[in-house]
């Protein structure tokens, strides 16, 4: 199936590794011009090198509002437009809530909520002027179901879900679709503590009806579809990709 991504311009944040890198590479393979943004310059360069000339890199810290505000204008200056935005960058601070420093919460909100809001606001203005656009926010199953010891992360990702739904309703008349993907357990660097421990890995898998963790490649077909013009009547949806974990009792 032709997803009609040839000639489109897509910004992917948190694209230096894991799910972000997988999504950036898949979008480029489908014909999109991809701007990959993240903090790690070296890792971004490795991703861009695999993009067959379709991926360019921008180093940005999502905690830095000034840098975040400059990101979309830079994409438009480079390519003349922006058709898709994948808000993937995120942090997941763990700890006991009773003794958690408020700075931990401020960081989680800055990266997981404020940065996506600023990027969506800036990108959306161009998309509305162009007559179309698509935004995909990456939340988490912890934004759909709360998880202990990840209270700030769960809270911030829950905000991403509500943000998606509200913005989708506001921008649907403008032909800008806003959707959300809530991933469960994926085999990424962020999950090394789990995947490298047989005991933790077994406990994690026991919670997943599918009986395994997902590969990053398993999020990319849905991402590409939601960035594609073919998803023009799909908006305000939250797609859970977790092997059935959050759907069971």
Coordinates of C-alpha atoms in Angstrom, one line a residue:
X1 CA 0.0 0.0 0.0
X2 CA 1.3 3.5 -0.9
X3 CA 1.0 5.6 2.2
X4 CA 1.5 8.8 0.1
X5 CA 4.4 10.0 2.3
X6 CA 6.6 10.8 -0.7
X7 CA 7.4 14.5 -0.6
X8 CA 6.1 15.1 3.0
X9 CA 8.2 16.5 5.8
X10 CA 8.0 15.0 9.2
X11 CA 9.6 16.0 12.5
X12 CA 10.3 13.1 15.0
X13 CA 11.5 13.9 18.5
X14 CA 13.5 11.6 20.7
X15 CA 14.7 10.0 17.5
X16 CA 18.3 9.1 18.5
X17 CA 17.4 5.6 19.7
X18 CA 14.6 3.1 20.5
X19 CA 11.1 3.8 19.3
X20 CA 12.0 7.3 17.9
X21 CA 14.8 6.0 15.8
X22 CA 12.7 3.1 14.5
X23 CA 9.9 5.5 13.6
X24 CA 12.2 8.0 11.9
X25 CA 13.8 5.3 9.8
X26 CA 10.5 3.8 8.8
X27 CA 9.0 7.1 7.8
X28 CA 12.1 7.8 5.6
X29 CA 11.8 4.4 4.0
X30 CA 8.2 5.2 3.1
X31 CA 9.4 8.3 1.3
X32 CA 9.1 11.1 3.9
X33 CA 11.8 13.7 4.5
X34 CA 12.5 13.3 8.2
X35 CA 14.0 15.7 10.7
X36 CA 15.2 13.7 13.6
X37 CA 15.6 15.6 16.9
X38 CA 17.1 14.6 20.2
X39 CA 19.9 15.4 22.7
X40 CA 22.5 12.9 21.6
X41 CA 24.4 14.3 18.6
X42 CA 26.4 11.1 17.9
X43 CA 23.4 8.8 18.1
X44 CA 21.4 11.1 15.9
X45 CA 24.2 11.0 13.3
X46 CA 24.1 7.2 13.3
X47 CA 20.3 7.3 12.7
X48 CA 20.7 9.9 9.9
X49 CA 23.4 7.8 8.3
X50 CA 20.9 4.9 7.9
X51 CA 18.3 7.2 6.3
X52 CA 19.6 7.1 2.7
X53 CA 19.7 10.9 2.6
X54 CA 16.2 11.4 3.8
X55 CA 17.0 12.1 7.4
X56 CA 18.6 15.2 8.8
X57 CA 19.5 15.7 12.5
X58 CA 18.9 18.5 14.9
X59 CA 20.3 18.4 18.4
X60 CA 17.8 19.8 21.0
X61 CA 17.1 19.4 24.7
X62 CA 13.4 19.2 25.3
X63 CA 13.8 20.9 28.7
X64 CA 15.0 24.0 27.0
X65 CA 11.9 26.0 25.9
X66 CA 13.9 28.4 23.7
X67 CA 15.4 25.5 21.7
X68 CA 12.0 23.7 21.5
X69 CA 10.4 26.9 20.1
X70 CA 13.1 27.2 17.5
X71 CA 12.7 23.6 16.2
X72 CA 9.6 23.9 13.9
X73 CA 10.8 27.2 12.4
X74 CA 14.1 25.4 11.6
X75 CA 12.3 22.5 9.9
X76 CA 10.2 24.9 7.8
X77 CA 13.3 27.0 6.9
X78 CA 15.1 23.8 5.7
X79 CA 12.2 22.2 3.8
X80 CA 9.5 24.9 3.3
X81 CA 6.8 23.0 5.1
X82 CA 5.9 20.5 7.8
X83 CA 3.3 17.8 7.2
X84 CA 3.8 15.5 10.3
X85 CA 5.0 15.8 13.9
X86 CA 5.8 12.8 16.0
X87 CA 6.1 13.9 19.7
X88 CA 8.1 10.9 21.0
X89 CA 10.7 12.4 23.3
X90 CA 10.1 11.6 26.9
X91 CA 11.6 10.8 30.3
X92 CA 10.3 8.4 32.9
X93 CA 11.7 9.3 36.4
X94 CA 11.1 6.5 38.9
X95 CA 10.9 6.7 42.7
X96 CA 8.7 6.8 45.8
X97 CA 6.2 9.6 45.5
X98 CA 6.2 10.4 49.3
X99 CA 9.8 11.7 49.1
X100 CA 10.0 12.9 45.4
X101 CA 11.5 16.2 44.8
X102 CA 9.2 18.7 42.9
X103 CA 12.0 19.2 40.5
X104 CA 11.5 15.7 39.2
X105 CA 7.9 16.6 38.4
X106 CA 8.9 19.8 36.7
X107 CA 11.4 17.9 34.5
X108 CA 8.7 15.3 33.6
X109 CA 6.2 18.0 32.7
X110 CA 8.7 20.0 30.8
X111 CA 9.8 17.2 28.5
X112 CA 6.6 15.1 28.4
X113 CA 3.9 17.8 28.2
X114 CA 5.2 21.3 27.7
X115 CA 7.6 20.5 24.8
X116 CA 5.0 18.5 22.8
X117 CA 2.5 21.3 23.4
X118 CA 4.9 23.9 22.1
X119 CA 5.8 21.8 19.1
X120 CA 2.2 21.0 18.2
X121 CA 1.3 24.7 18.5
X122 CA 4.1 25.8 16.2
X123 CA 3.6 22.9 13.7
X124 CA -0.1 23.3 13.7
X125 CA 0.0 26.9 12.6
X126 CA 1.9 25.8 9.4
X127 CA -0.4 22.7 8.9
X128 CA -3.5 24.9 9.1
X129 CA -2.1 27.3 6.5
X130 CA -1.1 24.3 4.3
X131 CA -4.6 22.9 4.6
X132 CA -3.6 19.6 6.2
X133 CA -1.3 18.0 8.7
X134 CA -1.0 15.2 11.2
X135 CA 0.3 15.0 14.8
X136 CA 1.1 11.8 16.6
X137 CA 1.8 12.0 20.3
X138 CA 3.5 9.1 22.0
X139 CA 2.1 8.5 25.4
X140 CA 2.4 5.2 27.4
X141 CA 0.1 2.6 28.9
X142 CA 1.0 4.2 32.2
X143 CA -1.0 7.2 30.9
X144 CA -4.0 5.0 30.4
X145 CA -3.5 3.0 33.7
X146 CA -1.6 4.4 36.6
X147 CA 1.7 2.7 37.7
X148 CA 3.3 2.8 41.1
X149 CA 6.7 4.4 41.4
X150 CA 6.2 6.2 38.1
X151 CA 3.7 8.7 39.4
X152 CA 5.1 11.8 37.6
X153 CA 5.5 9.8 34.4
X154 CA 2.0 8.4 34.6
X155 CA 0.6 11.8 35.3
X156 CA 2.4 13.5 32.4
X157 CA 1.4 10.7 29.9
X158 CA -2.2 10.9 31.1
X159 CA -2.0 14.6 30.2
X160 CA -0.7 13.7 26.8
X161 CA -3.8 11.5 26.2
X162 CA -6.2 14.3 27.2
X163 CA -4.2 16.8 25.2
X164 CA -4.5 14.6 22.1
X165 CA -8.3 14.3 22.5
X166 CA -9.0 17.9 23.1
X167 CA -6.7 19.2 20.4
X168 CA -8.1 16.7 17.9
X169 CA -11.6 18.1 18.5
X170 CA -10.4 21.7 18.1
X171 CA -8.4 21.1 14.9
X172 CA -10.5 18.6 13.1
X173 CA -12.3 21.4 11.2
X174 CA -8.9 22.6 10.1
X175 CA -8.0 19.1 8.6
X176 CA -5.3 18.6 11.1
X177 CA -5.5 15.1 12.7
X178 CA -4.1 14.5 16.2
X179 CA -3.7 11.0 17.5
X180 CA -1.9 9.2 20.2
X181 CA 0.0 5.9 20.6
X182 CA 0.3 4.4 24.0
X183 CA 3.1 1.8 23.9
X184 CA 3.5 -0.9 26.5
X185 CA 6.7 -3.0 27.0
X186 CA 9.2 -2.6 24.1
X187 CA 12.7 -3.9 23.9
X188 CA 14.7 -0.7 24.0
X189 CA 17.7 0.8 25.8
X190 CA 15.3 2.3 28.3
X191 CA 14.3 -1.2 29.3
X192 CA 17.8 -2.6 29.7
X193 CA 17.4 -3.2 33.5
X194 CA 14.5 -5.5 32.7
X195 CA 15.7 -7.2 29.5
X196 CA 19.2 -8.0 31.0
X197 CA 17.8 -9.5 34.2
X198 CA 16.2 -13.0 33.7
X199 CA 14.2 -12.6 36.9
X200 CA 12.8 -9.1 36.0
X201 CA 12.3 -10.1 32.4
X202 CA 10.2 -13.1 33.5
X203 CA 8.1 -11.0 35.8
X204 CA 7.5 -8.4 33.1
X205 CA 6.5 -10.9 30.5
X206 CA 4.2 -12.7 32.9
X207 CA 2.0 -9.6 32.9
X208 CA 1.6 -9.5 29.1
X209 CA -1.0 -11.8 27.5
X210 CA 1.1 -11.9 24.3
X211 CA 3.9 -13.5 26.4
X212 CA 6.7 -11.2 25.2
X213 CA 7.9 -7.7 24.9
X214 CA 7.6 -5.9 21.6
X215 CA 10.3 -5.0 19.1
X216 CA 10.5 -1.3 18.1
X217 CA 9.6 -2.3 14.6
X218 CA 6.1 -3.2 15.8
X219 CA 5.2 0.4 16.4
X220 CA 6.2 1.8 13.0
X221 CA 3.3 0.6 10.8
X222 CA 0.8 2.4 13.0
X223 CA 2.9 5.5 13.2
X224 CA 3.4 5.6 9.4
X225 CA -0.3 5.2 8.9
X226 CA -1.2 8.0 11.3
X227 CA 1.3 10.4 9.7
X228 CA -0.1 9.4 6.3
X229 CA -2.8 11.4 4.4
X230 CA -4.7 8.1 4.3
X231 CA -5.6 8.6 8.0
X232 CA -7.5 11.8 7.3
X233 CA -10.7 10.7 9.1
X234 CA -8.9 9.3 12.1
X235 CA -8.4 11.8 14.9
X236 CA -8.6 12.0 18.7
X237 CA -7.8 8.3 19.0
X238 CA -5.6 6.6 21.5
X239 CA -4.0 3.4 20.1
X240 CA -2.7 1.1 22.8
X241 CA 0.1 -1.2 21.6
X242 CA 0.9 -3.5 24.5
X243 CA 0.2 -7.1 23.7
X244 CA -3.1 -7.0 25.6
X245 CA -1.6 -6.0 28.9
X246 CA -3.8 -3.0 29.8
X247 CA -7.0 -4.7 28.5
X248 CA -7.0 -7.5 30.9
X249 CA -8.4 -7.6 34.5

